[in-house]
Coordinates of C-alpha atoms and ligand atoms in Angstrom, one line a residue:
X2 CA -29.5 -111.4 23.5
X3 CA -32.3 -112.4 21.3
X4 CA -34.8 -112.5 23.9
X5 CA -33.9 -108.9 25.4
X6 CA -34.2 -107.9 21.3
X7 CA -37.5 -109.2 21.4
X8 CA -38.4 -107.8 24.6
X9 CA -37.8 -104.4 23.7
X10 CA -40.0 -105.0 20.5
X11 CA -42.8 -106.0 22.9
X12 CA -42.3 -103.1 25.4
X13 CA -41.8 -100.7 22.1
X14 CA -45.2 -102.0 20.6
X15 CA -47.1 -101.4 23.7
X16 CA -45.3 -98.1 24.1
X17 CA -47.4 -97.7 20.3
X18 CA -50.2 -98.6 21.5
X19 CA -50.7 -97.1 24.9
X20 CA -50.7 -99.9 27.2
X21 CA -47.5 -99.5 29.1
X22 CA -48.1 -97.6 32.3
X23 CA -44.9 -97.5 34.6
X24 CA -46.1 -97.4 38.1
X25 CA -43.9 -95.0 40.3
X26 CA -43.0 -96.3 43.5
X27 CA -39.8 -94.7 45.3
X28 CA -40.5 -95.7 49.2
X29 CA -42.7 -98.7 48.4
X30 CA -46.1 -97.2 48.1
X31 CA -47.8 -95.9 44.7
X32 CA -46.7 -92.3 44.3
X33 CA -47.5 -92.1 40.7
X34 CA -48.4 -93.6 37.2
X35 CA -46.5 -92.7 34.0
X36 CA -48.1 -93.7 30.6
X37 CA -45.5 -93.4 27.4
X38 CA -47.7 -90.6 25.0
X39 CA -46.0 -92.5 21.9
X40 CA -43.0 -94.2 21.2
X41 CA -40.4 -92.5 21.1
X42 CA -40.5 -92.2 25.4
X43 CA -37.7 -92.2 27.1
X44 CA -36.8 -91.5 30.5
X45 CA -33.5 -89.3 30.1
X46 CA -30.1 -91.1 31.5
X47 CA -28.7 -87.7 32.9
X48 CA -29.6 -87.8 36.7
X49 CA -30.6 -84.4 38.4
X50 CA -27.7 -82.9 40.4
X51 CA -28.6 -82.4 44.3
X52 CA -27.2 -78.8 43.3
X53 CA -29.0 -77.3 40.9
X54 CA -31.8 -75.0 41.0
X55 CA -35.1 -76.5 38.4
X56 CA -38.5 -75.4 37.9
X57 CA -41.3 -76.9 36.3
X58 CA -41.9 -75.9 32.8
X59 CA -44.3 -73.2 32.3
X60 CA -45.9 -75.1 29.2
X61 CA -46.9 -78.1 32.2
X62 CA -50.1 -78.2 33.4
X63 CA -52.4 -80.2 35.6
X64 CA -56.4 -81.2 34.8
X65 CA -58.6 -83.4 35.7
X66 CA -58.7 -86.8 33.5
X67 CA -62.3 -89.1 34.9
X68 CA -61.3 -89.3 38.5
X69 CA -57.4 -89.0 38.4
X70 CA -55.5 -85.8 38.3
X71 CA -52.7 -85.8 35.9
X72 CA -49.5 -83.4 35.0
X73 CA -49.4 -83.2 31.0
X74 CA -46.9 -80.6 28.9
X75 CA -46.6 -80.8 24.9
X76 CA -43.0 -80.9 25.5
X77 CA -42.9 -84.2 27.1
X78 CA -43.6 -87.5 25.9
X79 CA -45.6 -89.2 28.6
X80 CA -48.2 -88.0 31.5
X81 CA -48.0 -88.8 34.8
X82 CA -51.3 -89.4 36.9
X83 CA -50.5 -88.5 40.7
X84 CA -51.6 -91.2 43.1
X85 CA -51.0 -89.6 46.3
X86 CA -51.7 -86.5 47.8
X87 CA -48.2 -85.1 49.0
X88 CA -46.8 -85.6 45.5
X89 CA -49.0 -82.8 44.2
X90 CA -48.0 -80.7 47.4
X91 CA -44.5 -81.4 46.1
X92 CA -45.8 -80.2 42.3
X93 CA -46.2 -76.8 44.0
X94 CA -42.6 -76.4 45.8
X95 CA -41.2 -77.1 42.4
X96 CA -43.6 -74.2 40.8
X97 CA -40.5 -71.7 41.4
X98 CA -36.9 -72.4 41.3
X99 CA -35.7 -75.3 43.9
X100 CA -32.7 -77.4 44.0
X101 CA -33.2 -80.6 45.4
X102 CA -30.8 -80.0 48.1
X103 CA -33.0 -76.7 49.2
X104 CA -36.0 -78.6 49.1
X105 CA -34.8 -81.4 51.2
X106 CA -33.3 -79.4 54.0
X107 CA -36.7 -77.7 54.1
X108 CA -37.6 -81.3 55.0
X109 CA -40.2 -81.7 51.9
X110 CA -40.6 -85.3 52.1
X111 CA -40.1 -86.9 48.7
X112 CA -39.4 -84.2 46.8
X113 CA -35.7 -85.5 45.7
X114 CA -37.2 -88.3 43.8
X115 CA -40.1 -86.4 42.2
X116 CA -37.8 -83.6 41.3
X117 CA -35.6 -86.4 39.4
X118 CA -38.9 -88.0 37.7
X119 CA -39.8 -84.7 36.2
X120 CA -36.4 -84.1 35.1
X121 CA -35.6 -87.2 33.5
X122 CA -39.5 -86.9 31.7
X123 CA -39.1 -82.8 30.8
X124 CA -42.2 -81.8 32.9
X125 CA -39.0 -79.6 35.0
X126 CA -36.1 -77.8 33.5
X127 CA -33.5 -76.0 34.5
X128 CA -34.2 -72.5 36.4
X129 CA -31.3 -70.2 35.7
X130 CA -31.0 -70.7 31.8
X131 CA -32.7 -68.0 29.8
X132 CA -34.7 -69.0 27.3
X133 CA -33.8 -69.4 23.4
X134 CA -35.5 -67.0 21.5
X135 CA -37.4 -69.6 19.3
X136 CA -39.1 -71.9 22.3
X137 CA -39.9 -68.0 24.0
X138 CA -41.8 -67.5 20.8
X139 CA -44.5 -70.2 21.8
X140 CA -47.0 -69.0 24.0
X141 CA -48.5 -71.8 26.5
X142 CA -51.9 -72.2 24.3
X143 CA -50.0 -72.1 21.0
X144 CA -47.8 -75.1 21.7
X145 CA -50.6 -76.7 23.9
X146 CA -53.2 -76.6 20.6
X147 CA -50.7 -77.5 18.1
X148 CA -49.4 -81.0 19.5
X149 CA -52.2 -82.1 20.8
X150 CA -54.1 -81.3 17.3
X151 CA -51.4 -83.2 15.5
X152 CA -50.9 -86.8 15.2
X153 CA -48.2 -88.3 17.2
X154 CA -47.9 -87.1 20.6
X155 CA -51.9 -88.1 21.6
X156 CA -52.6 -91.0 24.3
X157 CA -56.1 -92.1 23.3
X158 CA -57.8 -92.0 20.0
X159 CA -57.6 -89.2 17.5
X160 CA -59.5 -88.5 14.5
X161 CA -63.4 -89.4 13.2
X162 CA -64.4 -91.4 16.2
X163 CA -67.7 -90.3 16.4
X164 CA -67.5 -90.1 19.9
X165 CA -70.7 -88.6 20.7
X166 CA -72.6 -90.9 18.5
X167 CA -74.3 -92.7 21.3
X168 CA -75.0 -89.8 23.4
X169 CA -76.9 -87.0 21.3
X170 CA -77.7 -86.7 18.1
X171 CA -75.5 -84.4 15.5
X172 CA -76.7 -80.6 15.0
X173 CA -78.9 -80.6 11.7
X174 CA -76.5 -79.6 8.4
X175 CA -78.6 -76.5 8.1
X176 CA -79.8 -74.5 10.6
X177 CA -83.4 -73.8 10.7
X178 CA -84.4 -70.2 9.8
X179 CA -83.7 -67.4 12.5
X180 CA -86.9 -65.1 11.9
X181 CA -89.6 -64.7 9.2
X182 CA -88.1 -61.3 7.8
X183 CA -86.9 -62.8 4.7
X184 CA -84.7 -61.1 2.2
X185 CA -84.5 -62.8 -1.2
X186 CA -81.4 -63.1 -2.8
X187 CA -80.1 -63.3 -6.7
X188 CA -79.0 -66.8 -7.5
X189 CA -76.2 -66.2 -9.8
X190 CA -75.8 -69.3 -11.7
X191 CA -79.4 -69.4 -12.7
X192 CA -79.7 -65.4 -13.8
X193 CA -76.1 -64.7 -15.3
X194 CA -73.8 -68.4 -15.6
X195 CA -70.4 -68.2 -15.2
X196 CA -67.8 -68.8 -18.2
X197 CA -65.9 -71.7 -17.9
X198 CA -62.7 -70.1 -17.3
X199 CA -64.0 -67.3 -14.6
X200 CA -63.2 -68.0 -11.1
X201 CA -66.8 -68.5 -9.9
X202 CA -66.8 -71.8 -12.3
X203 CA -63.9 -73.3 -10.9
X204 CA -65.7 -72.5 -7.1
X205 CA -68.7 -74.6 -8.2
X206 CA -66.2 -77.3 -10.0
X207 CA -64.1 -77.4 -7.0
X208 CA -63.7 -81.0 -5.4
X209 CA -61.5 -83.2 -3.5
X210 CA -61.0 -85.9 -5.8
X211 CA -59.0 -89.0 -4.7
X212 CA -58.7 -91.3 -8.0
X213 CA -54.8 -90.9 -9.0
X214 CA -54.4 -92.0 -12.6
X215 CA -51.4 -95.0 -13.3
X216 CA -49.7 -91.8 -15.0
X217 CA -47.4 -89.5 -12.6
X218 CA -48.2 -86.2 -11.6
X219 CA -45.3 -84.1 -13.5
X220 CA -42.6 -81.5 -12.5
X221 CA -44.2 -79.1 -14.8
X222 CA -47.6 -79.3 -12.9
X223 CA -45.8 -79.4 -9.3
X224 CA -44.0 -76.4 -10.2
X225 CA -47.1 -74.3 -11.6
X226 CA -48.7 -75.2 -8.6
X227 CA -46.1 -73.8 -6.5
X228 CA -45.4 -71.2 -8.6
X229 CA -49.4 -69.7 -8.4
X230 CA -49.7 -70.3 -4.8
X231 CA -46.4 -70.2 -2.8
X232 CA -44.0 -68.2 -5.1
X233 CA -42.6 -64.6 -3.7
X234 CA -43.9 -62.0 -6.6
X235 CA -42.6 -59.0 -4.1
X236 CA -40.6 -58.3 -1.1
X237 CA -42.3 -55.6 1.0
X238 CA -40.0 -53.1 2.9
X239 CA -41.4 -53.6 6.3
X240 CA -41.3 -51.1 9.3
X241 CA -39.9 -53.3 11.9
X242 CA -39.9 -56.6 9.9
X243 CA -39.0 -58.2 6.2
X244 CA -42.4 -58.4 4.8
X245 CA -43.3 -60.1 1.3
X246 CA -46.4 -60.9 -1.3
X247 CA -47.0 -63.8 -2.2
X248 CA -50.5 -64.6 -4.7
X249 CA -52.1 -65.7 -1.2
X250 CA -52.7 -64.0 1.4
X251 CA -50.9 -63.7 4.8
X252 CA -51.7 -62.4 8.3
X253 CA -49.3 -59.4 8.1
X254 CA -47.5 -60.1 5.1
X255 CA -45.3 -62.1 7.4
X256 CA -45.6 -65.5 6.0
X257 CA -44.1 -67.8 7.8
X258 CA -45.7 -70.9 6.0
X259 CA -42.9 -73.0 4.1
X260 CA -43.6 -75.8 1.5
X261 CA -42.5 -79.3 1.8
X262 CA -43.8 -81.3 -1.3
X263 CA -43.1 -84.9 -0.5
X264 CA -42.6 -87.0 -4.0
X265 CA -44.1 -90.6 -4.0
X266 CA -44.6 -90.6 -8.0
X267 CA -43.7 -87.7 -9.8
X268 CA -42.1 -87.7 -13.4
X269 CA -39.4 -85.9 -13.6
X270 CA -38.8 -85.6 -9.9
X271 CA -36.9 -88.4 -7.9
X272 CA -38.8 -89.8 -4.8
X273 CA -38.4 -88.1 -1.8
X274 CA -38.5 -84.9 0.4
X275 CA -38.1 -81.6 -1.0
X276 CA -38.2 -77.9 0.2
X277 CA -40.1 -75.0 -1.9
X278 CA -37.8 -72.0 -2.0
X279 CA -40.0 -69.7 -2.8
X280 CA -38.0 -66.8 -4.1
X281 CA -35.9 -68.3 -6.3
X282 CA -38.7 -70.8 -7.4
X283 CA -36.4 -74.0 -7.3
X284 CA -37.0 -77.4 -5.2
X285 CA -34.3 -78.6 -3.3
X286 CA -34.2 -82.4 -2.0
X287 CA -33.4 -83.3 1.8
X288 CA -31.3 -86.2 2.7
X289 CA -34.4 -87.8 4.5
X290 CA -34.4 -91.1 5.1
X291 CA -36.5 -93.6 2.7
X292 CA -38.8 -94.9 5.7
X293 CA -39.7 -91.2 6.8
X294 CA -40.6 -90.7 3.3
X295 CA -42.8 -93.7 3.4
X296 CA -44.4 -93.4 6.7
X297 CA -45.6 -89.5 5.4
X298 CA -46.7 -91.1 2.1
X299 CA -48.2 -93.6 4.3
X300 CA -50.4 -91.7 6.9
X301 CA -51.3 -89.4 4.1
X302 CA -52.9 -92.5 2.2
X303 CA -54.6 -93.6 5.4
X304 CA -56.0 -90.0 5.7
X305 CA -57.8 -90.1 2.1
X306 CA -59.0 -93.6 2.9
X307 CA -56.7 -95.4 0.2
X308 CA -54.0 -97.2 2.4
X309 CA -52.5 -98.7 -0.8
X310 CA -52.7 -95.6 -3.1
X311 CA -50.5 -92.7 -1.5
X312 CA -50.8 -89.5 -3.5
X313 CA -48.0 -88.8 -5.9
X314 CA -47.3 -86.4 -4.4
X315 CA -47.9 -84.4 -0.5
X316 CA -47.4 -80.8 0.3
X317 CA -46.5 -80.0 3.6
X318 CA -46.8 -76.8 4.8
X319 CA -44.7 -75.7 7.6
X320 CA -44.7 -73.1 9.5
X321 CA -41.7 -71.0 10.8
X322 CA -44.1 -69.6 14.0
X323 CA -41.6 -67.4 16.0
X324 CA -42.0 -64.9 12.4
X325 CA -45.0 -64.4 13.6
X326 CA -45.1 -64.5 17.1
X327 CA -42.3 -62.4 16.6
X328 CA -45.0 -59.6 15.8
X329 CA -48.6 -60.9 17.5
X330 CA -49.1 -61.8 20.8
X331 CA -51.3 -64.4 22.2
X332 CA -53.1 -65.3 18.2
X333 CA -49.7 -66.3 16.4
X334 CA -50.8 -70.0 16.2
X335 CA -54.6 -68.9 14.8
X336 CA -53.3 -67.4 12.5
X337 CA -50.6 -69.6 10.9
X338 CA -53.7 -72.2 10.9
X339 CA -55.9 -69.2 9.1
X340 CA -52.9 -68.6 6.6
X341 CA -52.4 -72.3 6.0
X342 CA -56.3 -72.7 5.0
X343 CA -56.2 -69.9 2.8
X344 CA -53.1 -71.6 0.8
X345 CA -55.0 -74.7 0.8
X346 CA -58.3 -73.5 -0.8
X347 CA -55.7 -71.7 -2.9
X348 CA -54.3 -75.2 -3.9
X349 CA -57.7 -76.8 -4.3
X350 CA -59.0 -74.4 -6.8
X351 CA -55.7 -74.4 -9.0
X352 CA -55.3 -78.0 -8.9
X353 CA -59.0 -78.1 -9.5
X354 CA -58.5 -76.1 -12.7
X355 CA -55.3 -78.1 -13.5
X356 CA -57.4 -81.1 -13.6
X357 CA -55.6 -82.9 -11.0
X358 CA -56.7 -85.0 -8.6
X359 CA -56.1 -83.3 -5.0
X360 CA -57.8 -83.2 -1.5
X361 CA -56.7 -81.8 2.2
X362 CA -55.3 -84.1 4.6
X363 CA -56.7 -83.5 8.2
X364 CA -53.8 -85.8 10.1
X365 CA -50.3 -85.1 9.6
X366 CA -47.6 -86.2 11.8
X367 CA -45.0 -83.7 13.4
X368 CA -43.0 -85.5 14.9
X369 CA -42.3 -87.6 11.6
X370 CA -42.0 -84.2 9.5
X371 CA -39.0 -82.8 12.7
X372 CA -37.1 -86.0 11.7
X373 CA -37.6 -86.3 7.9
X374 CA -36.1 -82.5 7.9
X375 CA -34.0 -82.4 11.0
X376 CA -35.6 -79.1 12.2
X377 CA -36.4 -78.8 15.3
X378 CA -39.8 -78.1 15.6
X379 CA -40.2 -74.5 17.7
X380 CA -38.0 -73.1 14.9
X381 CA -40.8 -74.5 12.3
X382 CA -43.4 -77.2 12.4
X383 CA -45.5 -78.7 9.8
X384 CA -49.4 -77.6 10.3
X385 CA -51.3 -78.5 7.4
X386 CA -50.8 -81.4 4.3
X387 CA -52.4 -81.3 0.8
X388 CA -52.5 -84.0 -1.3
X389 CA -51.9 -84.1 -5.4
X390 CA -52.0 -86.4 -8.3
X391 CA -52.6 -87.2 -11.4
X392 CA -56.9 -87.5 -11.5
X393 CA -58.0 -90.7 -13.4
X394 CA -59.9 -90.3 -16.4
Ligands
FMN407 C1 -59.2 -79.0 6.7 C2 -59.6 -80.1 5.8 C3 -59.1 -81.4 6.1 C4 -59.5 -82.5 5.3 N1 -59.0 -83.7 5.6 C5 -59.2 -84.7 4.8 C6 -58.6 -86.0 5.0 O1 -57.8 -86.2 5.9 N2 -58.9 -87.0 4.1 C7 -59.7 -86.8 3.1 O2 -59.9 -87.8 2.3 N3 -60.3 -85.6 2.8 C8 -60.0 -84.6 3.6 N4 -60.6 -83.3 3.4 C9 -61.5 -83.2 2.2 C10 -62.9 -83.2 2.7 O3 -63.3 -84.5 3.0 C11 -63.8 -82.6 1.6 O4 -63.5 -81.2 1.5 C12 -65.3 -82.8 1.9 O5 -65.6 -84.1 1.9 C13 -66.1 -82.0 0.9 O6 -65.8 -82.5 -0.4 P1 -65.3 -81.5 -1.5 O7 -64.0 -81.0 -1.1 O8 -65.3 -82.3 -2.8 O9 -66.3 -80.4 -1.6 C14 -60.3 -82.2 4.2 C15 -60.7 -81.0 3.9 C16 -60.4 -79.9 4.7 C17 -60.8 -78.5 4.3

């Protein structure tokens, strides 16, 4: 027992770290190759029923990866490179509603076993169930963008790689002039300085600073925080939809951004995961598990490039996107990742004057955030972290 224990670590670690391919071999010859996109792959146990009718997902798709053709979606948790030609003949058949049956007494050679492949890895589903509401709400480019821009669900590396480094040099910092008709402009700091307290100060004062101080940020300071930035100060009678203001702005007056502060170290606050409700201004903790906690605290820290100093504490904004797709076609997802900058310049230049210490996070894991809160994630998905502390000093 031990050694199929310690088998499944090894097959889980290399699940991790992208080195399990599964080669696909139904008749004997090399059909296909399935590589596990993280580690939570799984083929499905429930077989495919010779019965009923499936189609492949419309959020699948098929590029071109070096020389191999592969079948990607952000729905499923592996890729599949085709290694033979007919399989991708069978890809089409299963482009509109088939049941295995039908396409084997059309005499589609293979097909039966591809169909069940795709089934049991979500790349097909089934064809005569509408729908719900929330996964219609994701357009094929929106769901597309967001998982592959997230950590979790990427084979391959992700992040400041640098990739290019040996090929061509980076585009200058500042671009050269564009003509010789030059129009000189009033510096205002030099003619006219701004007081201390006046907005323009804080933009020139504005830093990410990522020194915590041994002293905990407090509840106080989280709250004022969330109060400035998040809070509901009106809700706005809409014509077809509930509208509100908050202090930042929002494509539409929707907003559908939700905040998650995540407490490492916070006096007055117990460690853990907590939702913003932003009308009645209160916190209210989640029964997430300890090691979720940890592995947000975690990446975070590995974001700001202090693995053994997490910030005290991480906000998580979330967004509920079928609000907004529920109004704008085809620029929903833009513009949740528009919103979610504006709130975290917003949260910069408060914290800034706060004298916290604070910076954006550019990682973030969804898949971590669906299970710390239970919600499934095309009902609402984190998109955007921001750390805070207490600044040393
Ligand atoms: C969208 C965004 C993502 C960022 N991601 C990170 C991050 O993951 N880790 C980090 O230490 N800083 C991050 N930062 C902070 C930048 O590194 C920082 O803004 C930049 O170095 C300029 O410094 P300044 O903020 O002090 O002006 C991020 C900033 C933005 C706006």
């Amino acid at each position: 027992m031990e050694v199929v224990r310690h088998l499944h670590r090894c097959l889980e670690e290399l699940k991790r770290n992208d080195c399990l391919e599964l080669v696909w071999e139904p008749d004997g010859r090399e059909r296909a190759v399935i590589r596990a996109m993280c580690r939570e792959f799984a083929f499905s146990h429930q077989r495919l029923q010779p019965d009923v009718a499936v189609v492949l997902s419309r959020f699948a798709y098929v590029r071109r990866d070096g020389d191999a053709g592969v079948l990607e979606s952000p729905e499923a948790l592996c890729r599949i490179e085709f290694t033979c030609a007919e399989t991708w003949h069978c890809l089409g058949i299963l482009s509109r509603p088939t049941s295995i049956a039908m396409a084997v007494a059309a005499g589609q050679f293979g097909i039966a076993e591809l169909a069940d492949l795709l089934w049991r890895t979500r790349f097909v589903e089934l064809a005569d169930v509408a729908e719900p509401a929330e996964r219609a709400s994701w357009e094929f480019h929106d769901l597309l963008f967001h998982w592959r821009s997230r950590a979790g669900r990427v084979s391959g590396p992700q992040g400041g790689t640098y990739r290019h480094m040996q090929r061509a040099t980076s585009p200058p910092a500042i671009k050269p002039r564009m003509s010789d008709d030059t129009v000189l402009l009033a510096r205002p700091v030099d003619e006219d300085p701004p007081r201390e307290s006046s907005l323009e100060s804080l933009m020139e004062r504005r830093r990410s600073v990522r020194e915590q101080d041994g002293r905990a940020i407090s509840a106080e300071q989280l709250g004022r925080l969330l109060y400035r930035v998040a809070r509901v100060q009106r809700r706005l009678p809409g014509e077809y939809q509930e509208l509100l203001l908050r202090p930042i702005p929002a494509a539409g007056a929707i907003h559908e951004l939700e905040f998650y502060p995540v407490v490492g170290r916070c006096d007055g606050l117990d460690r853990g995961l907590y939702h913003y409700h932003c009308e009645l201004h209160t916190l209210h903790r989640l029964a997430t598990p300890e090691s979720d906690v940890e592995a947000l605290l975690a990446d975070a820290a590995l974001s700001w490039g202090k693995p053994d100093d997490p910030p005290q504490v991480l906000i998580i904004l979330a967004s509920r996107l079928p609000r907004l797709a529920w109004k704008y076609e085809g620029i929903a997802y833009r513009l949740t990742l528009l919103n979610a900058g504006a709130a975290i310049q917003s949260l910069y230049l408060l914290a800034t004057e706060m004298g916290l210490a604070c910076s954006a996070i550019g990682g973030g894991d969804s898949g971590v955030f669906a299970s710390a809160t239970a919600l499934d994630p095309l009902v609402e998905t984190s998109v955007a972290e921001f750390a805070v502390g207490s600044k040393r000093g």
